[in-house]
Each structure stands twice: as structure tokens, then as C-alpha cells.
Amino acid sequence: MTQNITINEDGVEQIALGTYSRQAYLNYSMYVINDRALPHIGDGLKPVQRRIIYAMSELGLKSTAKFKKSARTIGDVIGKFHPHGDSACYEAMVLMAQDFSYRYPLVDGQGNWGSPDDPKSFAAMRYTESKLRRYAELLLSELEQGTVDWKPNFDGTLEEPHILPARLPNVLLNGGSGIAVGMATDIPPHNLREVASACIHLLENPAATVTDLMTHIKGPDFPTAAEIISPRDDIISLYETGKGSIKARAVYHVEDGEVVVTALPYQVSGAKVLEQIAAQMQKKKLPMVVDLRDESDHENPTRIVIVPRSNRIDVDALMLHLFASTDLERNYRVNFNMIGTNGRPQVKDLRSLLKEWLAFRTETVRRRLQNRLDRILQRLHILEGLLIAFLNIDEVIHIIRTEEKPKAVLMERFSLSEIQAEAILELKLRHLARLEEMRIKAEQSELDAERESLEQTLASAARLKTLIRKEITQDAEAFGDDRCSAIVTREEAQAFSETELMSTEPLTVVLSERGWVRAAKGHEVDPAGLQYKSGDGFKFAAKGRSNQNAIFIDSTGRTYSLPSHTLPSARGQGEPLTGRLTPESGASFEGVLMGEEKQKVLLASDAGYGFVTSVADLQSKNKSGKSVLKLPSGSRVLPPLLIGDSEQDQVVAISNEGRMLSFPLSELPELPRGKGNKIISIPSARASERLEYIVALCVLGSADVLTIHAGRRYLNMKSADLEHYRGERGRRGNKLPRGFQNVDRVEVNGVS
């Protein structure tokens, strides 16, 4: 970016504020991206992590060393390499020591280093002690072998490695997360053996695809034993694009009727899960659970016990609800964003990532071999000079004793280089022994063999590839372990609906003549005996349960549904349905029913038409309801009837003319909506006259008793007594006996 800089009369440089601000923010952004937030593909570390590991190695804190105070390490880190806050630096060190945060921890901690329930509950650095773990050898073992570039530290007094020569792709093994300016990274941890196997496969088959590599890398491998339940297609897409998400779920089993959770998702606190479940229990949103215990201890780091109310509770359905409503299931964002070997941040797919790391590893090994070869050649050169000196030892001693500048004389006399002459002059007297010549020749022979091997390896891409494969295999055997997170297919989590979480108490919904509604607990209530407003009275009642909807039908054939548990108590006089629903102007509510969604319902008009439908087809979430029953001109809606599934059920229809027809219910069609088919034949007439219409409609089972009321008279009829009135659907029917032709109502088994 070009800056327009001017110099005023006083010689002071001036620059536009906007230009300076843009440049300053750009510089800051690049600093955060490259030197703070994103890991490098080579060693998988951020600068602060790299400096901590290097500082600990400089302090001699290898895995075999004694522990040292963490404050000593942090002091060296911030004093020599990382001039930032000590608390932030120490927290980065703590994370590398927590086996529940890192799949392969780099730091071995002694003292309080936090817990899975509260990762930040670690003790201060003056109390804890630390050293490197053996795994850190994968990052440090080749550091002094000319494998990496070095750069000055912040004050130029020391040098630090630009990157560590990792022997395995630590960027995948331990992953990492960070937020930079305008970008972020979220790399999940992976299994060492799987990643090493994939590296070898790609090394031998450079054209391998992501799908091929996934035969080795099944998916992420978190430090906890929770299950990964993401579909395979989602995992493939994640590795092909470098972006996506991973879903992990807790592991549980049933012991003596109790649910025992034994593994939690990565970075999930057991205490928080207990708090979330307890909150649902306190709010009575989890009635199927009666007790909750935390039995975690040293032998069982995670053991959360959930006690169902009874053995009739569907444990799997309960857990699916908890997976959906608590941290027992966690979704992890994945973003393979990292600093590449070119120093630029980029989101990489799995193949590109491993291919670039293998190129980095190949160059590292090449530099290591070349460095070793250079040292061997230098040593052979010195040994050649020493051998000349031993073969002419007397003359060499004479020159050293008599000449003022023996080095120049030696170089001229024996055609030695300055390095060889210097080595001869620094030779100790004890090395003038007679056997020293044999030792020199033996060392020469050994180094010559190694030199030849190194030169052959460096000159052959195949030999170099074989060496890399061998080292990766050795490291996988030394540091690899079994997968922690199983990858399985599970049913999708789904929280219970509000009605499913409710207690299923018996309920009676009462509808008044003026459209007021209320709900009474139990089925023993006498709806007609309740108090009503002046001029109002009982019209219809429906029995059901509190987790069911109450379905109302109005005079236009539209149905409406309301959760029955939200209706006002029958202790009062209720409330008008028009306060919750918006029927058409002039419409009145003609009936109410409750039942399971699969239960069948008979809908009919008094014009003699009807059909069978289900409770589910009558449900409506709209305040204005849904049109279900199409009414012939001038007809009215009959109260809906709940019916069973028996094929022997009979439909009984009675008209105001005293005609009754009985026919099998199976002759009526099942429809979601419409006018229906003819139930009983009624002579057509003008709508204004309404000479004949249905006054009573019921469904009669084979064991039911039909009671017909006509004024004070009543007539009981069993199924066998209806033979005279049986016929095909849509027939005229036969006349009832004299005195029962003006029917008021009918009852089946005494229930109206």
C-alpha cells in the first residue's frame, strides 16, 4: 500500500489519518493472524505454544528430568521470547497439560491443573510444577540438526526457532481453535495411528482422494469417549471442503432401571449438565425423572445417574430429549484454517493439508540428512589431516617446537587446510598414542559408510520416501493409541413437545350454549350440574386427557383446536371461545371432542350426509380454523362422534319424521374433508322449509344397548332388535313404533 507522505517546513513527516489508520490496522491484522491466533501447518502450534515448548527444552525439562516450578518456565518464556501477559501465557501452558483438552498433551503437570468440570480451576503457577511429556520429542528431537530456520527474539539478544521440526502432523493430532481478525480456526483432534496411516498412504499414492484417505482417518477423535454421531456424508463433506460441523453425544447404559451416563462430549462440564437437567426438573418440564445423582469419583471420572419415574418410561426417548435440550449432545464447528508453509492463512481440505505437511516433512528430513552429511564431510576432512600428522609425527612435533608460526608451516609442508592445521595444533598429548592411528582409520571407515548412505538417500526420491515412511511408522508404534471417540449411527435427538412433557390427567371439557368453555379434572364431573351464566346452559362435553387438544366444530363446518391444559378451570364459569378463536361472523360452536390423533371420528350434517375422518385431520393451528365439513344448503352440523375400529359397528340415524336406518359403519368413506356420502335418504325440499332432517345419530357396537328417548318414554334396543331397521346406506329407513316418532335424544350404553 502506497503512503502519501509529505514533509513540512520543520522536517516533520505528515501522513493522512485515514491512510495511516488503514495501514496500522492491516499490520495489526497480519500480526494477529500470523503471530497469535492461527497454528502453523508444520508443527500445529501457535507462537506462544511453540515458545513455551522451546523454553522448556532449553531449561532441560525433558520427560526424564525432574519437575520445575511453572513460574520458572513462564518467566523464561515472557522474559526471553514472548513479551506478553504471564497469566495468558500460563493458561496456554495449562491447556497443553490437560489430558481432557489435548488429545496428546505436550506438558506433564504436577499439582492442580484444572478439571473437566472447570478447566480454569487450575492453581497459580507458583504452586504447580511441570516438565515436557515424551510426546514433545516428536517436535523437538530434530531441532538442533539444521532442520529449521532461526530468527532473533523480540530484543535481538537470542535466537528462537521459526518453527519446530514435527515428525507427525500435530496440527491434526491436537487440533486447536483461535479467533483472528476476519477469520477463525477450529481444528478437532485426531487419532495418531489413523493420521500416520493416512500419511503413509498418501506418500505411496500421491493421487489418493479424500475418500481414499478416509479409509484410514474415520473422523475426529476427541479426548473423551463420547460418540461421534455425524452422518458419514457430513464427515466426508467436512474433509473435502475443510469446513463443516461434528456432532458428539454422551454414552449411557441402563443399570437396574437407572440411566448411567459414563462419557460426556468434548469440553462439556458434568456439573453444567446436572444443572441443566435439574433446572428442567424444577420447572416441572421433566416429569418422567424423579432423581438425579452425580456418582463421579477417581475410578469413574464420569458417572451421572438419572432415575426415571417408573420402568414404563421409554429410556431411549427420554435420553433423546435430554440430548436435544442439554449439553449431553454438542455440535462442534470445524474449520481447517491454518498458516501454510508459504506463510499465508488458508482453509485446507484433508488431502491438501496432508500433502503440504508431507512436503514440509520431506524438506525437514532432507535438511537433516544434508546437515549430517556436511558434518561427516567436515569430520572426514579433519581426520585426513590428523592421519597425515600421525604418519609424520616427529616432523610435526619438530615444526611445532621450532617454528614461530607453526600453522602456516604445517599447511605449506603437508598441503593442509587451515581447519586441518588447527585440529593438529589442538591435539592433546594423550592422543599421540600408538593406537590412535587405528582409531582414526576405523572412524574414517565408519563415516565413509554413513556418508555413502546419506548421499544415496539424498540423491534418490524413493529412498527418501522410504525413510520418511519408516520414521512415521516407528513414531506411530511409539506414541499411537486406540481411538477414544467411537463413530456410530444414532437416531436424531428430538425434544419432547409441551404436551408430551405434561402429566396425562383425565380431563372433561365443557362447552356451553353460548360458546363458553372450561375444563374440569377427572371424568366424574356432571357437566349439566355446573353453574352457567344467566341465559346460558350446558351444550356439549368431551372426555380426554390433559395432554390432548380439545377440538371444536362450528356451525359452518370449520374445526378449531386448543390445548386442553390451557383451558380455564371448571371452578369458574370459563371464558368465551371467541377470545381465543376467530370464527366467521354469526357462526356458533356446535360440538367438542378429544382423542388420540389416530382415533376415528364420524362427521355429519342433519341433511343426511357424512364421512369418517381422524382426530389428526381435524387439528388446526390457525385461530380461524380449517374447513372440514361441507354443509348442504340449509343444513346444520351434528355433534362429532368418536368411533372405534370394530368392523361390526353400526351407524344408526333417526330423522324427525321417526324414521330410523341402521347400516355398517364400513359403508361410509374415510375422507380428510368434504360433504361425505348419503347416510339416510331424506326427501329434497327448499332450504327454508326443512321438512325432514336427522335429529339423532350414533354408532352402535355389537354389545351396546341403544336407548331412544321420546318425551318421558324410552325404548331400549340391542343390536339384534335393530334387524327391522337395517338396510343399505342411503336408504329411507323404517318407522319407529308409535309414540317414539318424535325422538328427543338417543343414548348408547347410557352415555349420551
Coordinates of C-alpha atoms in Angstrom, one line a residue, residues 11-436:
G11 CA 11.1 18.5 8.7
V12 CA 8.3 16.5 10.2
E13 CA 6.7 13.8 8.1
Q14 CA 3.0 14.1 7.7
I15 CA 0.5 11.4 6.5
A16 CA -3.3 11.4 6.1
L17 CA -5.0 9.9 9.2
G18 CA -7.2 7.6 7.1
T19 CA -4.2 6.2 5.2
Y20 CA -2.3 5.7 8.5
S21 CA -5.3 4.0 10.2
R22 CA -5.8 1.6 7.3
Q23 CA -2.1 0.7 7.3
A24 CA -1.9 0.3 11.0
Y25 CA -5.0 -1.9 11.2
L26 CA -3.7 -4.0 8.3
N27 CA -0.4 -4.5 10.1
Y28 CA -2.2 -5.4 13.3
S29 CA -4.4 -7.9 11.4
M30 CA -1.5 -9.6 9.9
Y31 CA 0.2 -9.8 13.3
V32 CA -2.8 -11.4 14.9
I33 CA -3.2 -13.9 12.1
N34 CA 0.4 -14.9 11.7
D35 CA 1.8 -14.5 15.2
R36 CA -1.0 -15.2 17.6
A37 CA -4.3 -16.9 16.6
L38 CA -3.6 -19.5 13.9
P39 CA -1.5 -22.6 14.1
H40 CA 1.2 -23.4 11.6
I41 CA 0.7 -26.5 9.4
G42 CA 4.3 -27.7 10.1
D43 CA 4.1 -28.2 13.9
G44 CA 0.5 -27.3 14.6
L45 CA 1.4 -24.7 17.2
K46 CA 0.7 -21.1 17.7
P47 CA 3.7 -18.9 18.6
V48 CA 3.1 -18.8 22.3
Q49 CA 2.8 -22.6 22.4
R50 CA 6.0 -23.0 20.3
R51 CA 7.9 -20.7 22.6
I52 CA 6.7 -22.5 25.7
I53 CA 7.9 -25.9 24.4
Y54 CA 11.2 -24.4 23.2
A55 CA 11.8 -22.6 26.5
M56 CA 11.1 -25.8 28.5
S57 CA 13.6 -27.7 26.3
E58 CA 16.2 -25.0 26.9
L59 CA 15.6 -25.4 30.6
G60 CA 16.3 -29.1 30.3
L61 CA 12.8 -30.1 31.2
K62 CA 12.6 -33.3 29.2
S63 CA 10.3 -36.1 30.1
T64 CA 13.1 -37.8 32.1
A65 CA 14.0 -34.7 34.0
K66 CA 12.7 -33.5 37.4
F67 CA 9.8 -31.2 37.6
K68 CA 10.4 -27.4 38.0
K69 CA 8.1 -24.7 39.1
S70 CA 5.9 -23.5 36.3
A71 CA 6.7 -19.9 37.3
R72 CA 10.3 -20.6 36.3
T73 CA 9.2 -21.7 32.8
I74 CA 6.8 -18.8 32.3
G75 CA 9.4 -16.4 33.5
D76 CA 11.8 -17.6 30.8
V77 CA 9.1 -17.6 28.1
I78 CA 7.9 -14.0 28.7
G79 CA 11.4 -12.7 29.5
K80 CA 13.2 -14.2 26.5
F81 CA 10.7 -14.9 23.8
H82 CA 7.1 -13.8 24.4
P83 CA 6.8 -10.4 26.0
H84 CA 3.1 -10.6 26.9
G85 CA 1.0 -11.2 30.0
D86 CA 2.1 -14.0 32.3
S87 CA -1.5 -15.2 33.0
A88 CA -2.3 -15.7 29.3
C89 CA 1.0 -17.5 28.8
Y90 CA 0.4 -19.7 31.8
E91 CA -3.1 -20.6 30.6
A92 CA -1.7 -21.6 27.2
M93 CA 0.7 -23.9 29.1
V94 CA -2.1 -25.3 31.2
L95 CA -4.1 -26.3 28.2
M96 CA -1.2 -28.2 26.8
A97 CA -1.0 -30.2 30.1
Q98 CA -4.8 -31.1 30.4
D99 CA -5.5 -34.6 29.0
F100 CA -9.2 -33.6 28.7
S101 CA -8.3 -30.6 26.5
Y102 CA -5.4 -32.1 24.4
R103 CA -5.7 -35.5 22.7
Y104 CA -1.9 -35.8 23.1
P105 CA -0.7 -33.4 25.9
L106 CA 2.7 -31.8 25.5
V107 CA 3.3 -30.8 29.1
D108 CA 3.4 -33.0 32.2
G109 CA 1.9 -31.2 35.1
Q110 CA 2.2 -31.8 38.8
G111 CA -0.3 -30.1 41.1
N112 CA -3.8 -28.7 40.4
W113 CA -4.1 -28.3 36.6
G114 CA -7.9 -27.9 36.4
S115 CA -10.7 -30.5 35.9
P116 CA -13.2 -31.3 33.2
D117 CA -15.9 -29.6 35.2
D118 CA -13.9 -26.4 35.4
P119 CA -10.8 -26.3 33.2
K120 CA -9.9 -22.9 34.5
S121 CA -9.8 -24.0 38.1
F122 CA -6.0 -24.6 37.9
A123 CA -3.7 -23.4 40.7
A124 CA -1.4 -20.4 40.3
M125 CA 1.9 -21.0 38.5
R126 CA 3.8 -20.5 41.8
Y127 CA 2.2 -23.7 43.1
T128 CA 2.4 -26.0 40.1
E129 CA 5.4 -27.9 38.6
S130 CA 5.9 -29.0 35.1
K131 CA 8.1 -30.7 32.5
L132 CA 7.7 -31.9 29.0
R133 CA 5.9 -35.1 28.1
R134 CA 7.5 -37.8 26.0
Y135 CA 5.2 -36.8 23.1
A136 CA 7.1 -33.5 22.9
E137 CA 10.0 -35.4 21.4
L138 CA 8.1 -35.6 18.2
L139 CA 8.5 -31.8 18.0
L140 CA 12.0 -31.2 19.5
S141 CA 14.1 -34.3 18.7
E142 CA 15.5 -32.8 15.4
L143 CA 15.7 -29.2 16.4
E144 CA 19.5 -29.0 16.6
Q145 CA 20.1 -30.9 13.4
G146 CA 19.8 -28.0 11.0
T147 CA 16.2 -28.7 10.1
V148 CA 14.6 -25.3 10.7
D149 CA 15.3 -21.6 10.3
W150 CA 16.0 -19.5 13.3
K151 CA 15.1 -15.9 13.9
P152 CA 16.1 -13.3 16.6
N153 CA 13.9 -13.0 19.6
F154 CA 12.0 -9.7 20.4
D155 CA 15.1 -7.9 21.7
G156 CA 17.6 -9.4 19.4
T157 CA 19.7 -11.0 22.2
L158 CA 18.7 -14.6 21.5
E159 CA 17.5 -16.8 18.7
E160 CA 14.4 -18.9 18.6
P161 CA 13.1 -21.4 16.0
H162 CA 10.8 -20.2 13.3
I163 CA 9.0 -23.5 13.5
L164 CA 9.6 -26.9 15.2
P165 CA 10.5 -29.9 13.1
A166 CA 7.5 -32.0 13.9
R167 CA 7.8 -35.7 12.9
L168 CA 4.0 -36.1 12.7
P169 CA 1.2 -33.6 11.7
N170 CA 0.5 -32.3 15.1
V171 CA -1.9 -29.7 13.6
L172 CA -4.4 -32.6 13.2
L173 CA -3.4 -34.7 16.2
N174 CA -4.1 -32.0 18.8
G175 CA -6.1 -29.6 16.7
G176 CA -6.8 -26.1 18.0
S177 CA -9.0 -23.1 17.9
G178 CA -8.5 -19.4 17.6
I179 CA -10.1 -16.1 16.5
A180 CA -8.0 -13.7 14.3
V181 CA -9.1 -10.6 12.5
G182 CA -11.8 -11.6 10.0
M183 CA -11.1 -15.3 10.3
A184 CA -11.1 -18.1 12.8
T185 CA -9.9 -21.7 13.1
D186 CA -11.5 -24.8 14.7
I187 CA -9.5 -27.9 14.1
P188 CA -10.7 -31.0 16.0
P189 CA -8.1 -33.6 17.4
H190 CA -7.5 -36.9 15.6
N191 CA -6.1 -40.3 16.3
L192 CA -2.3 -40.6 15.9
R193 CA -2.4 -44.1 14.3
E194 CA -5.1 -43.1 11.8
V195 CA -3.3 -39.9 10.8
A196 CA 0.1 -41.7 10.4
S197 CA -1.6 -44.4 8.3
A198 CA -3.2 -41.8 6.1
C199 CA 0.2 -40.0 5.7
I200 CA 1.9 -43.2 4.6
H201 CA -1.0 -44.0 2.2
L202 CA -0.7 -40.5 0.6
L203 CA 3.1 -40.8 0.5
E204 CA 2.8 -44.0 -1.5
N205 CA -0.2 -42.9 -3.6
P206 CA 0.1 -39.2 -4.3
A207 CA -3.1 -39.3 -6.4
A208 CA -5.2 -40.6 -3.4
T209 CA -8.5 -38.8 -2.9
V210 CA -10.1 -37.6 0.3
T211 CA -12.4 -40.7 0.2
D212 CA -9.3 -42.9 0.0
L213 CA -7.7 -41.2 2.9
M214 CA -10.9 -41.6 4.9
T215 CA -10.4 -45.3 4.9
H216 CA -7.6 -44.5 7.4
I217 CA -8.9 -41.4 9.1
K218 CA -12.5 -42.3 10.1
G219 CA -13.2 -38.9 11.7
P220 CA -12.1 -36.7 14.6
D221 CA -11.0 -38.4 17.8
F222 CA -11.8 -36.3 20.9
P223 CA -10.0 -37.0 24.3
T224 CA -13.3 -38.1 25.8
A225 CA -15.1 -41.4 25.0
A226 CA -18.3 -39.7 23.8
E227 CA -19.7 -41.0 20.5
I228 CA -19.5 -39.1 17.2
I229 CA -22.9 -39.4 15.6
S230 CA -22.5 -37.2 12.5
P231 CA -23.6 -39.0 9.3
R232 CA -20.7 -40.2 7.1
D233 CA -21.7 -38.0 4.2
D234 CA -21.3 -35.0 6.5
I235 CA -17.9 -36.1 7.6
I236 CA -16.8 -36.7 4.0
S237 CA -18.0 -33.2 3.1
L238 CA -16.1 -31.7 6.0
Y239 CA -12.8 -33.2 4.9
E240 CA -13.4 -32.4 1.3
T241 CA -14.1 -28.7 2.0
G242 CA -12.2 -28.1 5.2
K243 CA -15.4 -26.7 6.8
G244 CA -18.4 -28.2 8.5
S245 CA -19.5 -29.5 11.9
I246 CA -19.2 -32.6 14.0
K247 CA -21.8 -33.8 16.5
A248 CA -20.8 -35.7 19.6
R249 CA -23.2 -37.4 22.0
A250 CA -22.8 -38.7 25.6
V251 CA -22.6 -42.5 26.2
Y252 CA -25.1 -44.1 28.6
H253 CA -26.4 -47.5 29.6
V254 CA -29.1 -48.8 31.9
E255 CA -28.4 -50.3 35.3
D256 CA -31.3 -51.6 37.4
G257 CA -33.7 -49.4 35.7
E258 CA -31.5 -46.3 36.1
V259 CA -29.7 -44.4 33.3
V260 CA -26.0 -44.1 33.9
V261 CA -24.0 -41.6 31.7
T262 CA -20.4 -42.7 31.6
A263 CA -18.9 -40.3 29.0
L264 CA -19.5 -36.7 28.1
P265 CA -18.8 -34.8 24.9
Y266 CA -15.5 -32.9 24.5
Q267 CA -15.2 -29.8 26.7
V268 CA -18.6 -30.5 28.4
S269 CA -18.8 -30.0 32.1
G270 CA -20.6 -32.7 34.1
A271 CA -21.7 -30.1 36.7
K272 CA -23.3 -28.0 34.0
V273 CA -25.2 -31.0 32.6
L274 CA -26.5 -31.8 36.1
E275 CA -27.6 -28.1 36.4
Q276 CA -29.4 -28.2 33.1
I277 CA -31.3 -31.4 33.9
A278 CA -32.1 -30.2 37.5
A279 CA -33.5 -26.9 36.1
Q280 CA -35.9 -28.8 33.9
M281 CA -37.0 -30.9 36.9
Q282 CA -37.6 -27.8 39.0
K283 CA -39.7 -26.2 36.2
K284 CA -41.7 -29.5 36.0
K285 CA -40.6 -29.9 32.4
L286 CA -39.2 -33.4 33.1
P287 CA -42.0 -35.3 35.0
M288 CA -40.6 -38.6 33.9
V289 CA -37.4 -38.1 36.0
V290 CA -37.6 -38.4 39.8
D291 CA -34.0 -38.2 40.9
L292 CA -30.6 -37.1 39.7
R293 CA -27.2 -38.1 41.2
D294 CA -23.5 -37.4 40.5
E295 CA -21.5 -40.5 41.4
S296 CA -18.3 -39.5 39.7
D297 CA -15.1 -40.4 41.5
H298 CA -11.4 -41.3 40.7
E299 CA -12.4 -44.7 39.5
N300 CA -15.3 -43.4 37.4
P301 CA -14.4 -39.9 36.3
T302 CA -17.9 -39.5 34.7
R303 CA -20.9 -41.2 36.3
I304 CA -24.2 -39.3 36.2
V305 CA -27.2 -41.3 37.3
I306 CA -30.7 -40.3 36.0
V307 CA -33.6 -42.1 37.8
P308 CA -36.8 -42.5 35.7
R309 CA -40.2 -42.3 37.4
S310 CA -41.1 -45.9 36.6
N311 CA -39.9 -48.8 34.5
R312 CA -42.7 -47.9 32.0
I313 CA -40.7 -44.8 30.9
D314 CA -39.2 -45.1 27.5
V315 CA -35.5 -44.6 28.4
D316 CA -34.3 -44.1 24.8
A317 CA -37.0 -41.4 24.2
L318 CA -36.1 -39.7 27.5
M319 CA -32.4 -39.6 26.5
L320 CA -33.2 -38.3 23.0
H321 CA -35.0 -35.4 24.8
L322 CA -32.0 -34.7 27.0
F323 CA -29.6 -34.9 24.1
A324 CA -31.7 -32.2 22.4
S325 CA -32.2 -30.0 25.4
T326 CA -28.8 -30.2 27.3
D327 CA -25.1 -30.4 26.6
L328 CA -25.2 -34.2 26.6
E329 CA -25.1 -33.6 22.9
R330 CA -22.8 -31.0 21.4
N331 CA -22.2 -29.7 17.9
Y332 CA -18.6 -28.6 17.1
R333 CA -17.8 -26.2 14.3
V334 CA -14.9 -27.4 12.1
N335 CA -12.7 -25.0 10.1
F336 CA -9.3 -26.2 8.9
N337 CA -7.8 -22.7 8.7
M338 CA -4.1 -22.5 9.3
I339 CA -0.8 -20.9 8.3
G340 CA 0.7 -22.8 5.3
T341 CA 4.3 -23.3 4.5
N342 CA 4.1 -20.2 2.4
G343 CA 3.2 -18.1 5.5
R344 CA -0.3 -17.4 4.4
P345 CA -3.6 -18.4 6.1
Q346 CA -5.8 -20.8 4.2
V347 CA -8.7 -23.2 4.7
K348 CA -7.4 -26.7 3.6
D349 CA -9.2 -29.9 2.8
L350 CA -7.7 -33.1 4.2
R351 CA -5.7 -34.1 1.1
S352 CA -4.2 -30.7 0.7
L353 CA -3.3 -30.5 4.4
L354 CA -1.6 -33.8 4.5
K355 CA 0.1 -33.3 1.1
E356 CA 1.5 -29.9 2.3
W357 CA 2.6 -31.4 5.6
L358 CA 4.4 -34.3 3.8
A359 CA 6.2 -31.7 1.6
F360 CA 7.2 -29.9 4.8
R361 CA 8.4 -33.2 6.4
T362 CA 10.3 -34.2 3.3
E363 CA 12.2 -30.9 3.3
T364 CA 12.8 -31.2 7.0
V365 CA 14.3 -34.7 6.6
R366 CA 16.3 -33.6 3.6
R367 CA 17.8 -30.7 5.6
R368 CA 18.5 -33.1 8.5
L369 CA 20.4 -35.5 6.2
Q370 CA 22.2 -32.7 4.5
N371 CA 23.3 -31.3 7.8
R372 CA 24.5 -34.6 8.9
L373 CA 26.4 -35.2 5.6
D374 CA 28.1 -31.8 5.9
R375 CA 29.3 -32.6 9.4
I376 CA 30.6 -36.0 8.3
L377 CA 32.5 -34.4 5.4
Q378 CA 33.9 -31.9 7.7
R379 CA 35.0 -34.6 10.2
L380 CA 36.5 -36.7 7.4
H381 CA 38.5 -33.7 6.3
I382 CA 39.8 -33.3 9.8
L383 CA 40.6 -37.0 10.1
E384 CA 42.5 -36.9 6.9
G385 CA 44.7 -34.1 8.3
L386 CA 45.2 -36.0 11.6
L387 CA 46.2 -39.1 9.8
I388 CA 48.9 -37.1 7.9
A389 CA 50.1 -35.8 11.2
F390 CA 50.4 -39.2 12.7
L391 CA 52.2 -40.6 9.8
N392 CA 54.7 -37.7 10.1
I393 CA 54.5 -37.2 13.9
D394 CA 58.2 -36.5 14.5
E395 CA 58.4 -33.8 11.9
V396 CA 55.1 -32.3 13.0
I397 CA 56.4 -32.1 16.6
H398 CA 59.7 -30.5 15.4
I399 CA 57.9 -27.9 13.4
I400 CA 55.6 -27.0 16.4
R401 CA 58.6 -26.7 18.7
T402 CA 60.9 -24.7 16.5
E403 CA 58.7 -22.5 14.3
E404 CA 57.2 -19.2 15.4
K405 CA 54.1 -19.7 13.3
P406 CA 53.7 -23.5 13.1
K407 CA 50.3 -23.4 11.5
A408 CA 51.5 -21.7 8.3
V409 CA 54.5 -24.0 8.1
L410 CA 52.3 -27.2 8.6
M411 CA 49.9 -26.0 5.9
E412 CA 52.7 -25.5 3.5
R413 CA 54.7 -28.6 4.3
F414 CA 51.9 -31.1 4.2
S415 CA 49.4 -29.3 2.0
L416 CA 46.9 -29.0 4.8
S417 CA 43.9 -26.7 5.1
E418 CA 43.6 -24.2 7.9
I419 CA 41.0 -26.3 9.6
Q420 CA 43.2 -29.4 9.4
A421 CA 46.2 -27.5 10.7
E422 CA 44.1 -26.0 13.6
A423 CA 42.9 -29.5 14.5
I424 CA 46.5 -30.8 14.6
L425 CA 47.7 -27.9 16.8
E426 CA 44.8 -28.6 19.2
L427 CA 45.6 -32.3 19.5
K428 CA 46.2 -33.4 23.1
L429 CA 49.4 -35.3 24.0
R430 CA 47.4 -38.3 25.1
H431 CA 46.1 -38.7 21.6
L432 CA 49.7 -39.3 20.3
A433 CA 49.4 -42.9 21.4
R434 CA 50.4 -45.7 19.0
L435 CA 46.8 -47.0 18.7
E436 CA 45.4 -43.6 17.7

